[in-house]
Every structure is written in C-alpha cells, then in structure tokens.
Amino acid sequence: MTPQIEVIYRSESRRVLATLIRVLGDFDLAEEALHEAFFVAVQRWPQDGIPANPRAWLVSTGRFKAIDRLRRQARFTPLLQEQADTLEAAQWSDEDVEDDRLRLIFTCCHPALAPDAQAALTLREICDLSTEAIAHAFLATPTTIAQRIVRAKGKIREAKIPYQVPSRAELPERLDSVLRVIYLVFNEGYSASRGADLTREDLTLEAIRLGRLLMELLPEPEVMGLLALMLLHESRRPARTSASGELVLLDAQDRGLWDTSLITEGCALVEQALTTRRFGPYCLQAAIAAVHAEAPSAEATDWRQIVGLYDVLLRAMPSPVIELNRAVAVAMEQGPASGLALVDSILQRGELQDYHLAHSARGEFCRQLGHVDEARGAYEKALSLTQQTPEKRFLERRLSELKSPRQ
C-alpha cells in the first residue's frame, strides 16, 4: 500500500464502512466490501491515479464487490440472489454520507444491546480498534470482546434495528449511551490505548464532529458539556508531546501552544450549560477542564476549586478513576503525602490494580517524597501495564532518574 493510500485508509475507511453498512444493511458484508474496495484501490490507483472523490469511489466499488459476492454465494443459498438484485436496483447517493457515522453510533448504542456490547461494537466499527486493544481497555480477554461484538451484530440483524438517527422524541432516552460512546472514541484518540503515538487526531476530531452534530439535534446541557470537555482537552494536544514525541505532563506543558480558540469555545459552552442548572457529569468534568484552561500556569491553578468540583462529580458519578484524578488535585493543593494516602486507599480496596495511571501517580508522589524504592516499584508496575510507547518511554525516563538512597 502506497503512503497516499495509507493516508486515505486512515482518514476515510471508517466513513466508507459506515456508508457501506447503510447501503448494504449488514455489518459483516460491509466489512468484507471495504477490504475488497481497498484491495482494488491498491491495484489500480498507482496506475490510474487517485480519484477526485476517493470516498465515493470506495463506496461504489465496495457495493459492486458485495453484490458480486452475494451472486457467487447464491449458487448455494438462493435467497442471496434476491438480496443481490435488491441491492443492485437500489439507488444510493454520496450527498448524505457525513451523517452516516452518527447513524452508525446510534445503531451501535441501541437500547436492545447490552452496554458493554454497545461500547465494544462502537470502538470496533467506529474507531477500527482491534479486539485485543478493546480487551485491554475493558480489562477483558479478546475472546470475550469478540463474542460481545458477534452477539451485538447478530442482535442488530435479527431485531432489524434501524440504521438511523432516532426521532426527536426518542433522542433523550437514547442520549446517555451515545454520549458515553462518543467520549470513548475521543479518549481513544486523546490517549491511544497502545501504539507508537500518544494521540490519534483523526479520532479526536471525529468525536468532536459527532458532538457538534449531536448538539444540533439536541442542544441539552450534557451534550454541551461533553462537547466543551472534548474541545478543552483537544486544545492541549499540541503541548502534550515534545518535538521528539516525548510525553509532557500537564504541569510542564508550554501553555502558549494551547489552542485559544478551542478554549474560548469550550469555556463558553461550559458557562452556557452550567446556567441551566440541569448539568451532570460531563458538564462537571468540562468545568474542571475550564479551570485548567484559564490558569496561566500549574502553580496559578485554583486547585481548591478543582477538588471541590471533583467532590461534586464523585457524588454524581462514583468512580475509582475519578477518585484517582481527585487525588492528583489534592496532591497539588495539599502536597504529595495527601495524594499518596488517597491513591493507596484506592489500591488497597483492590480497585485500579491493573490501571497503569494509578501506579504511575503513586510513583510520582513517592518520588516527590523521596521514597525512592517505593517509587521504583510503582513505576515498574505502571510500565508493565501500559501498551503505549510514549508512556513507556516516560516511565523508563522516570526510572532512570531515580537514585537509590544507598548511593
């Protein structure tokens, strides 16, 4: 595959898949059609040139390949001939493809599917994550994740779940699961679960685009909150890695690199959402991000306000990960000993034992307190759990900087 085609695959394959699922009405057939279309592209484009509209070309080619596949299989399953004829007779237009991924998310998040299946299916189909990567994110086995995805596809097919954005009357009851999954997409882009790069800009931008589409449909406070949260996090992305690709922590980031236009938009959305007094967890997380965004430095950050917001957030959405984030804020306000005590209490409950950021935070607090051996053990544990190359390099650098008390 040439570099140009690789770029197109990375930027367009999920959009092409979403449209093929709409056109063909079947997940597995669409996935096969997508791969066949790119196989043809690899053969033809180097000689013929890349078409003016690669996405439309790929959808059209995939559609014809799917019809051909059904006709070949119709020799053994006659009903497939009728399906092939129906698909060939149907008209499709590339004018409405921008909404196909939003339609796909609502399909993947249909209430007929279990919540864990909704998330796994969306991460697989929208983000193109492998079952191994999804399993790592959910602390499950690849076999378990694969079974969830297969069952979810079967349920969509058997229940004839429609491939569409729900009506305005149905939107509110469907909203929570869609917000959760859009944020999962964003998080995978903001901090990739594995690989050589810390971030995947294609996923963060896609999640933001979907958030904007959703806000047009339903401008509810939590939709505003999620969009604000994504914008404020995305504003920091240019400063999160050095020129050489090394991880840069929040307190060491060059805030001059932060995107002020995204910060302005995000803070305005936070203010708008909070004035409704109907806000929830996404608005609260966005408010925390806004406090960070408005501070000229880590030292000037209003950590007491952030801790207070985390207290409210924990009452609204109890979570050991939120407790961990609060512990980091407490450490910034009261010192590393206070943060360490909170992290240890989380780990002693048996929670977050397999979460590398918990051990990384513990290592950082121990390092600041001069507890070198404990810091080393925590960093080594975090290193054994992370699958991301920049985080591995950061932890290895922290370990190399530690000096034994005996030295």
Short mmCIF file of C-alpha atoms in Angstrom, two decimals:
data_model
loop_
_atom_site.label_atom_id
_atom_site.label_comp_id
_atom_site.label_asym_id
_atom_site.label_seq_id
_atom_site.Cartn_x
_atom_site.Cartn_y
_atom_site.Cartn_z
CA MET A 1 0.00 0.00 0.00
CA THR A 2 1.44 3.36 -1.03
CA PRO A 3 1.78 6.16 1.57
CA GLN A 4 -1.03 8.13 -0.11
CA ILE A 5 -3.41 5.18 0.04
CA GLU A 6 -2.43 4.54 3.66
CA VAL A 7 -3.38 8.14 4.49
CA ILE A 8 -6.73 7.71 2.73
CA TYR A 9 -7.33 4.42 4.54
CA ARG A 10 -6.64 6.04 7.88
CA SER A 11 -8.84 9.08 7.22
CA GLU A 12 -11.66 7.54 5.19
CA SER A 13 -12.01 3.82 5.95
CA ARG A 14 -14.40 4.25 8.90
CA ARG A 15 -16.55 6.72 6.97
CA VAL A 16 -16.62 4.36 3.98
CA LEU A 17 -17.57 1.48 6.28
CA ALA A 18 -20.40 3.49 7.87
CA THR A 19 -21.85 4.27 4.45
CA LEU A 20 -21.44 0.67 3.25
CA ILE A 21 -23.32 -0.55 6.33
CA ARG A 22 -26.16 1.82 5.43
CA VAL A 23 -26.11 0.82 1.75
CA LEU A 24 -25.72 -2.93 2.29
CA GLY A 25 -27.60 -3.29 5.56
CA ASP A 26 -25.14 -5.79 7.02
CA PHE A 27 -22.03 -5.26 9.16
CA ASP A 28 -20.06 -8.29 8.03
CA LEU A 29 -20.86 -7.84 4.34
CA ALA A 30 -19.86 -4.17 4.61
CA GLU A 31 -16.54 -5.03 6.26
CA GLU A 32 -15.72 -7.53 3.53
CA ALA A 33 -16.71 -4.96 0.89
CA LEU A 34 -14.48 -2.32 2.49
CA HIS A 35 -11.43 -4.58 2.38
CA GLU A 36 -12.13 -5.63 -1.21
CA ALA A 37 -12.55 -1.99 -2.28
CA PHE A 38 -9.17 -1.04 -0.81
CA PHE A 39 -7.60 -4.12 -2.39
CA VAL A 40 -8.79 -2.89 -5.79
CA ALA A 41 -7.58 0.62 -4.96
CA VAL A 42 -4.09 -0.68 -4.17
CA GLN A 43 -4.01 -2.36 -7.59
CA ARG A 44 -5.50 0.44 -9.68
CA TRP A 45 -4.72 3.81 -8.13
CA PRO A 46 -0.93 3.70 -8.60
CA GLN A 47 -1.53 3.39 -12.37
CA ASP A 48 -4.83 5.24 -12.84
CA GLY A 49 -4.32 7.94 -10.23
CA ILE A 50 -6.34 8.64 -7.08
CA PRO A 51 -9.93 9.61 -7.96
CA ALA A 52 -11.24 13.11 -7.22
CA ASN A 53 -13.61 11.69 -4.59
CA PRO A 54 -11.88 8.63 -3.08
CA ARG A 55 -14.66 8.02 -0.54
CA ALA A 56 -17.40 7.80 -3.19
CA TRP A 57 -15.17 5.60 -5.38
CA LEU A 58 -14.52 3.21 -2.49
CA VAL A 59 -18.21 3.02 -1.54
CA SER A 60 -19.23 2.36 -5.14
CA THR A 61 -16.52 -0.28 -5.62
CA GLY A 62 -17.34 -1.92 -2.30
CA ARG A 63 -21.03 -2.02 -3.20
CA PHE A 64 -20.36 -3.76 -6.52
CA LYS A 65 -17.96 -6.21 -4.86
CA ALA A 66 -20.62 -7.05 -2.26
CA ILE A 67 -23.22 -7.67 -4.98
CA ASP A 68 -20.76 -9.92 -6.85
CA ARG A 69 -20.02 -11.83 -3.64
CA LEU A 70 -23.73 -12.40 -2.96
CA ARG A 71 -24.29 -13.66 -6.51
CA ARG A 72 -21.42 -16.14 -6.20
CA GLN A 73 -22.81 -17.40 -2.92
CA ALA A 74 -26.35 -17.58 -4.37
CA ARG A 75 -25.41 -20.87 -6.05
CA PHE A 76 -25.56 -22.42 -2.57
CA THR A 77 -28.09 -20.06 -0.93
CA PRO A 78 -30.73 -18.97 -3.49
CA LEU A 79 -32.17 -16.23 -1.26
CA LEU A 80 -28.91 -14.29 -1.68
CA GLN A 81 -29.74 -13.76 -5.37
CA GLU A 82 -32.80 -11.77 -4.34
CA GLN A 83 -30.68 -9.75 -1.90
CA ALA A 84 -28.13 -9.04 -4.64
CA ASP A 85 -30.88 -7.95 -7.07
CA THR A 86 -32.38 -5.64 -4.43
CA LEU A 87 -29.02 -4.03 -3.72
CA GLU A 88 -28.29 -3.54 -7.41
CA ALA A 89 -31.67 -1.93 -8.02
CA ALA A 90 -31.41 0.37 -5.02
CA GLN A 91 -30.08 3.88 -5.61
CA TRP A 92 -27.52 5.42 -3.32
CA SER A 93 -26.19 8.95 -3.08
CA ASP A 94 -22.97 10.28 -1.59
CA GLU A 95 -24.68 13.56 -0.66
CA ASP A 96 -25.68 12.42 2.83
CA VAL A 97 -22.65 10.40 3.89
CA GLU A 98 -21.48 12.90 6.55
CA ASP A 99 -24.22 11.73 8.91
CA ASP A 100 -23.54 8.01 8.36
CA ARG A 101 -21.17 7.71 11.33
CA LEU A 102 -23.71 9.38 13.61
CA ARG A 103 -26.33 6.92 12.34
CA LEU A 104 -23.90 4.09 12.99
CA ILE A 105 -23.26 5.24 16.56
CA PHE A 106 -26.99 5.31 17.32
CA THR A 107 -27.29 1.82 15.84
CA CYS A 108 -24.37 0.52 17.90
CA CYS A 109 -25.87 2.19 21.00
CA HIS A 110 -29.40 0.88 20.56
CA PRO A 111 -31.01 0.02 23.94
CA ALA A 112 -31.65 -3.53 22.74
CA LEU A 113 -27.89 -4.10 23.08
CA ALA A 114 -26.12 -4.55 26.42
CA PRO A 115 -24.00 -1.52 27.46
CA ASP A 116 -20.71 -3.45 27.28
CA ALA A 117 -21.67 -4.68 23.79
CA GLN A 118 -22.55 -1.12 22.71
CA ALA A 119 -19.11 0.15 23.68
CA ALA A 120 -17.20 -2.78 22.18
CA LEU A 121 -19.10 -2.63 18.89
CA THR A 122 -18.65 1.14 18.56
CA LEU A 123 -14.92 1.02 19.30
CA ARG A 124 -14.54 -1.75 16.73
CA GLU A 125 -16.65 -0.25 13.96
CA ILE A 126 -16.18 3.50 14.51
CA CYS A 127 -12.57 3.53 15.76
CA ASP A 128 -11.20 0.45 13.96
CA LEU A 129 -9.69 -0.84 17.21
CA SER A 130 -8.63 -4.46 17.29
CA THR A 131 -10.36 -6.84 19.69
CA GLU A 132 -7.06 -7.01 21.59
CA ALA A 133 -6.97 -3.23 22.08
CA ILE A 134 -10.62 -3.14 23.18
CA ALA A 135 -9.98 -6.03 25.56
CA HIS A 136 -7.07 -4.12 27.08
CA ALA A 137 -9.26 -1.03 27.56
CA PHE A 138 -12.01 -3.07 29.26
CA LEU A 139 -9.68 -5.37 31.21
CA ALA A 140 -11.26 -8.36 29.44
CA THR A 141 -10.00 -11.17 27.21
CA PRO A 142 -10.00 -10.78 23.41
CA THR A 143 -12.30 -13.82 23.18
CA THR A 144 -14.85 -12.16 25.45
CA ILE A 145 -14.78 -8.94 23.41
CA ALA A 146 -15.06 -10.85 20.11
CA GLN A 147 -18.12 -12.70 21.44
CA ARG A 148 -19.75 -9.43 22.52
CA ILE A 149 -19.24 -7.94 19.07
CA VAL A 150 -20.57 -11.02 17.26
CA ARG A 151 -23.64 -11.14 19.52
CA ALA A 152 -24.28 -7.42 19.03
CA LYS A 153 -24.14 -7.72 15.24
CA GLY A 154 -26.46 -10.70 15.38
CA LYS A 155 -28.92 -8.81 17.56
CA ILE A 156 -28.94 -5.85 15.15
CA ARG A 157 -29.58 -8.19 12.23
CA GLU A 158 -32.22 -10.36 13.91
CA ALA A 159 -34.11 -7.49 15.59
CA LYS A 160 -33.88 -5.41 12.39
CA ILE A 161 -32.59 -2.46 14.39
CA PRO A 162 -32.90 0.56 12.07
CA TYR A 163 -29.81 2.32 10.81
CA GLN A 164 -30.93 5.86 11.58
CA VAL A 165 -30.79 8.77 13.99
CA PRO A 166 -33.83 8.46 16.29
CA SER A 167 -36.70 10.90 16.13
CA ARG A 168 -36.51 13.99 18.35
CA ALA A 169 -38.99 12.39 20.77
CA GLU A 170 -36.76 9.31 21.15
CA LEU A 171 -33.46 11.18 21.46
CA PRO A 172 -33.43 11.96 25.21
CA GLU A 173 -33.75 8.32 26.34
CA ARG A 174 -31.04 7.27 23.89
CA LEU A 175 -28.68 10.08 24.80
CA ASP A 176 -26.67 8.70 27.72
CA SER A 177 -25.25 5.71 25.89
CA VAL A 178 -24.40 7.79 22.81
CA LEU A 179 -22.60 10.43 24.90
CA ARG A 180 -20.66 7.69 26.65
CA VAL A 181 -19.56 6.10 23.41
CA ILE A 182 -18.62 9.40 21.72
CA TYR A 183 -16.44 10.13 24.76
CA LEU A 184 -14.88 6.67 24.45
CA VAL A 185 -14.00 7.49 20.85
CA PHE A 186 -12.50 10.81 21.94
CA ASN A 187 -10.49 9.23 24.77
CA GLU A 188 -9.00 6.64 22.45
CA GLY A 189 -7.87 9.49 20.22
CA TYR A 190 -6.67 11.73 23.07
CA SER A 191 -4.68 8.98 24.76
CA ALA A 192 -4.37 5.94 22.49
CA SER A 193 -4.57 2.64 24.35
CA ARG A 194 -1.49 1.35 22.56
CA GLY A 195 0.94 2.07 19.75
CA ALA A 196 3.76 4.43 18.84
CA ASP A 197 1.76 7.66 19.07
CA LEU A 198 0.29 9.26 22.17
CA THR A 199 -2.72 10.61 20.28
CA ARG A 200 -4.85 9.88 17.23
CA GLU A 201 -6.04 13.20 15.87
CA ASP A 202 -8.42 11.50 13.43
CA LEU A 203 -10.42 10.08 16.34
CA THR A 204 -10.47 13.24 18.48
CA LEU A 205 -11.60 15.36 15.54
CA GLU A 206 -14.23 12.77 14.55
CA ALA A 207 -15.60 12.66 18.10
CA ILE A 208 -15.79 16.46 18.18
CA ARG A 209 -17.56 16.48 14.80
CA LEU A 210 -20.07 13.93 16.08
CA GLY A 211 -20.53 16.01 19.24
CA ARG A 212 -21.34 19.06 17.13
CA LEU A 213 -23.84 17.06 15.06
CA LEU A 214 -25.48 15.77 18.22
CA MET A 215 -25.74 19.27 19.67
CA GLU A 216 -27.52 20.42 16.52
CA LEU A 217 -30.03 17.63 17.07
CA LEU A 218 -30.38 18.01 20.83
CA PRO A 219 -28.80 21.07 22.49
CA GLU A 220 -29.09 19.64 26.01
CA PRO A 221 -26.72 20.71 28.84
CA GLU A 222 -24.89 17.38 28.94
CA VAL A 223 -24.35 17.47 25.17
CA MET A 224 -22.88 20.96 25.60
CA GLY A 225 -20.80 19.65 28.49
CA LEU A 226 -19.37 16.76 26.51
CA LEU A 227 -18.55 18.96 23.52
CA ALA A 228 -16.93 21.53 25.83
CA LEU A 229 -14.91 18.82 27.58
CA MET A 230 -13.60 17.47 24.27
CA LEU A 231 -12.76 20.95 22.96
CA LEU A 232 -10.88 21.90 26.13
CA HIS A 233 -8.89 18.66 26.18
CA GLU A 234 -8.17 18.94 22.46
CA SER A 235 -6.86 22.48 23.00
CA ARG A 236 -3.91 20.99 24.93
CA ARG A 237 -2.94 18.36 22.38
CA PRO A 238 -0.13 20.36 20.67
CA ALA A 239 1.64 20.71 24.02
CA ARG A 240 1.22 17.13 25.25
CA THR A 241 4.26 15.84 23.37
CA SER A 242 7.67 17.34 22.70
CA ALA A 243 9.10 17.85 19.21
CA SER A 244 10.66 14.40 19.51
CA GLY A 245 7.36 12.78 20.52
CA GLU A 246 8.03 12.52 24.26
CA LEU A 247 5.15 12.77 26.73
CA VAL A 248 4.87 16.13 28.52
CA LEU A 249 2.83 16.25 31.74
CA LEU A 250 0.26 18.99 32.30
CA ASP A 251 2.36 21.00 34.78
CA ALA A 252 5.31 21.09 32.34
CA GLN A 253 3.37 21.95 29.18
CA ASP A 254 4.02 25.14 27.22
CA ARG A 255 0.62 26.78 27.62
CA GLY A 256 1.44 29.11 24.77
CA LEU A 257 0.87 26.12 22.50
CA TRP A 258 -2.67 25.60 23.75
CA ASP A 259 -5.35 26.41 21.16
CA THR A 260 -7.04 29.56 22.49
CA SER A 261 -9.93 29.37 20.01
CA LEU A 262 -10.91 25.92 21.31
CA ILE A 263 -10.54 27.15 24.90
CA THR A 264 -12.79 30.16 24.23
CA GLU A 265 -15.45 27.98 22.60
CA GLY A 266 -15.22 25.31 25.30
CA CYS A 267 -15.45 27.78 28.21
CA ALA A 268 -18.46 29.49 26.62
CA LEU A 269 -20.23 26.13 26.33
CA VAL A 270 -19.42 25.31 29.97
CA GLU A 271 -20.90 28.61 31.11
CA GLN A 272 -23.98 28.10 28.96
CA ALA A 273 -24.51 24.57 30.30
CA LEU A 274 -24.00 25.47 33.95
CA THR A 275 -26.51 28.33 33.80
CA THR A 276 -29.25 25.79 33.05
CA ARG A 277 -28.66 24.17 36.47
CA ARG A 278 -29.53 20.84 34.80
CA PHE A 279 -25.94 19.78 34.37
CA GLY A 280 -24.44 16.36 35.00
CA PRO A 281 -21.06 14.56 34.95
CA TYR A 282 -19.90 15.83 31.54
CA CYS A 283 -20.59 19.46 32.49
CA LEU A 284 -18.70 19.00 35.76
CA GLN A 285 -15.71 17.44 34.01
CA ALA A 286 -15.79 20.28 31.48
CA ALA A 287 -15.85 22.81 34.33
CA ILE A 288 -12.70 21.19 35.76
CA ALA A 289 -11.04 21.35 32.34
CA ALA A 290 -12.05 25.02 32.07
CA VAL A 291 -10.32 25.86 35.37
CA HIS A 292 -7.14 24.28 33.99
CA ALA A 293 -7.53 26.08 30.66
CA GLU A 294 -7.94 29.51 32.24
CA ALA A 295 -4.92 29.22 34.55
CA PRO A 296 -1.72 30.82 33.26
CA SER A 297 0.40 28.10 34.94
CA ALA A 298 0.07 24.94 37.01
CA GLU A 299 1.07 26.90 40.13
CA ALA A 300 -1.61 29.53 39.49
CA THR A 301 -4.36 26.93 39.04
CA ASP A 302 -7.23 27.10 41.54
CA TRP A 303 -6.69 23.59 42.87
CA ARG A 304 -9.16 24.10 45.73
CA GLN A 305 -11.91 24.77 43.19
CA ILE A 306 -10.88 21.70 41.20
CA VAL A 307 -11.00 19.50 44.31
CA GLY A 308 -14.45 20.90 45.11
CA LEU A 309 -15.68 20.14 41.60
CA TYR A 310 -14.32 16.58 41.89
CA ASP A 311 -16.25 16.21 45.16
CA VAL A 312 -19.49 17.13 43.36
CA LEU A 313 -18.57 14.89 40.41
CA LEU A 314 -17.96 11.91 42.70
CA ARG A 315 -21.41 12.32 44.22
CA ALA A 316 -22.93 12.41 40.73
CA MET A 317 -20.84 9.58 39.29
CA PRO A 318 -18.87 7.49 41.82
CA SER A 319 -15.79 6.03 40.13
CA PRO A 320 -12.31 4.96 41.27
CA VAL A 321 -10.82 6.72 38.22
CA ILE A 322 -12.46 9.99 39.28
CA GLU A 323 -11.16 9.34 42.82
CA LEU A 324 -7.67 8.98 41.33
CA ASN A 325 -7.99 12.25 39.44
CA ARG A 326 -9.20 13.94 42.62
CA ALA A 327 -6.18 12.51 44.48
CA VAL A 328 -3.88 14.20 41.96
CA ALA A 329 -5.67 17.52 42.51
CA VAL A 330 -5.46 17.09 46.30
CA ALA A 331 -1.72 16.45 45.97
CA MET A 332 -1.35 19.70 44.03
CA GLU A 333 -3.29 21.59 46.72
CA GLN A 334 -2.07 19.88 49.91
CA GLY A 335 1.13 18.10 48.94
CA PRO A 336 2.19 14.64 47.70
CA ALA A 337 1.68 12.90 51.06
CA SER A 338 -2.06 13.65 50.93
CA GLY A 339 -2.28 12.42 47.36
CA LEU A 340 -0.34 9.25 48.17
CA ALA A 341 -2.67 8.38 51.05
CA LEU A 342 -5.69 8.66 48.76
CA VAL A 343 -4.13 6.57 45.98
CA ASP A 344 -3.08 3.90 48.45
CA SER A 345 -6.62 3.70 49.82
CA ILE A 346 -7.96 3.11 46.29
CA LEU A 347 -5.37 0.41 45.56
CA GLN A 348 -5.90 -1.24 48.96
CA ARG A 349 -9.57 -1.70 48.10
CA GLY A 350 -8.41 -3.79 45.16
CA GLU A 351 -9.52 -1.20 42.61
CA LEU A 352 -7.37 0.07 39.72
CA GLN A 353 -4.75 -2.61 40.32
CA ASP A 354 -4.48 -3.09 36.56
CA TYR A 355 -4.70 0.64 35.71
CA HIS A 356 -1.24 1.93 34.85
CA LEU A 357 -2.05 5.56 35.65
CA ALA A 358 -2.83 4.68 39.29
CA HIS A 359 0.62 3.17 39.75
CA SER A 360 2.24 5.98 37.78
CA ALA A 361 0.60 8.55 40.09
CA ARG A 362 1.74 6.59 43.12
CA GLY A 363 5.28 6.51 41.73
CA GLU A 364 5.19 10.28 41.18
CA PHE A 365 4.06 11.00 44.75
CA CYS A 366 6.68 8.63 46.18
CA ARG A 367 9.36 10.26 44.02
CA GLN A 368 8.41 13.71 45.28
CA LEU A 369 8.53 12.46 48.88
CA GLY A 370 11.96 10.87 48.38
CA HIS A 371 10.65 7.30 48.79
CA VAL A 372 12.91 6.01 46.05
CA ASP A 373 12.38 2.26 46.37
CA GLU A 374 8.60 2.63 46.54
CA ALA A 375 8.68 4.98 43.56
CA ARG A 376 10.73 2.50 41.58
CA GLY A 377 8.30 -0.34 42.35
CA ALA A 378 5.28 1.77 41.37
CA TYR A 379 6.87 2.97 38.12
CA GLU A 380 7.88 -0.59 37.22
CA LYS A 381 4.32 -1.78 37.84
CA ALA A 382 2.94 1.02 35.66
CA LEU A 383 5.48 0.20 32.95
CA SER A 384 4.37 -3.43 32.92
CA LEU A 385 0.74 -2.38 32.37
CA THR A 386 0.95 0.31 29.69
CA GLN A 387 0.79 -0.57 25.99
CA GLN A 388 1.64 2.87 24.69
CA THR A 389 5.17 3.67 23.50
CA PRO A 390 5.40 7.35 24.64
CA GLU A 391 4.14 6.40 28.11
CA LYS A 392 6.65 3.55 28.26
CA ARG A 393 9.48 5.96 27.39
CA PHE A 394 8.26 8.45 30.01
CA LEU A 395 8.19 5.79 32.73
CA GLU A 396 11.59 4.46 31.70
CA ARG A 397 12.95 8.00 31.92
CA ARG A 398 11.47 8.42 35.40
CA LEU A 399 13.06 5.15 36.48
CA SER A 400 16.45 6.17 35.12
CA GLU A 401 16.25 9.46 37.03
CA LEU A 402 15.71 7.71 40.37
CA LYS A 403 18.71 7.32 42.61
CA SER A 404 18.92 4.70 45.31
CA PRO A 405 19.13 6.05 48.88
CA ARG A 406 22.25 3.90 49.24
CA GLN A 407 24.06 5.86 46.50
#
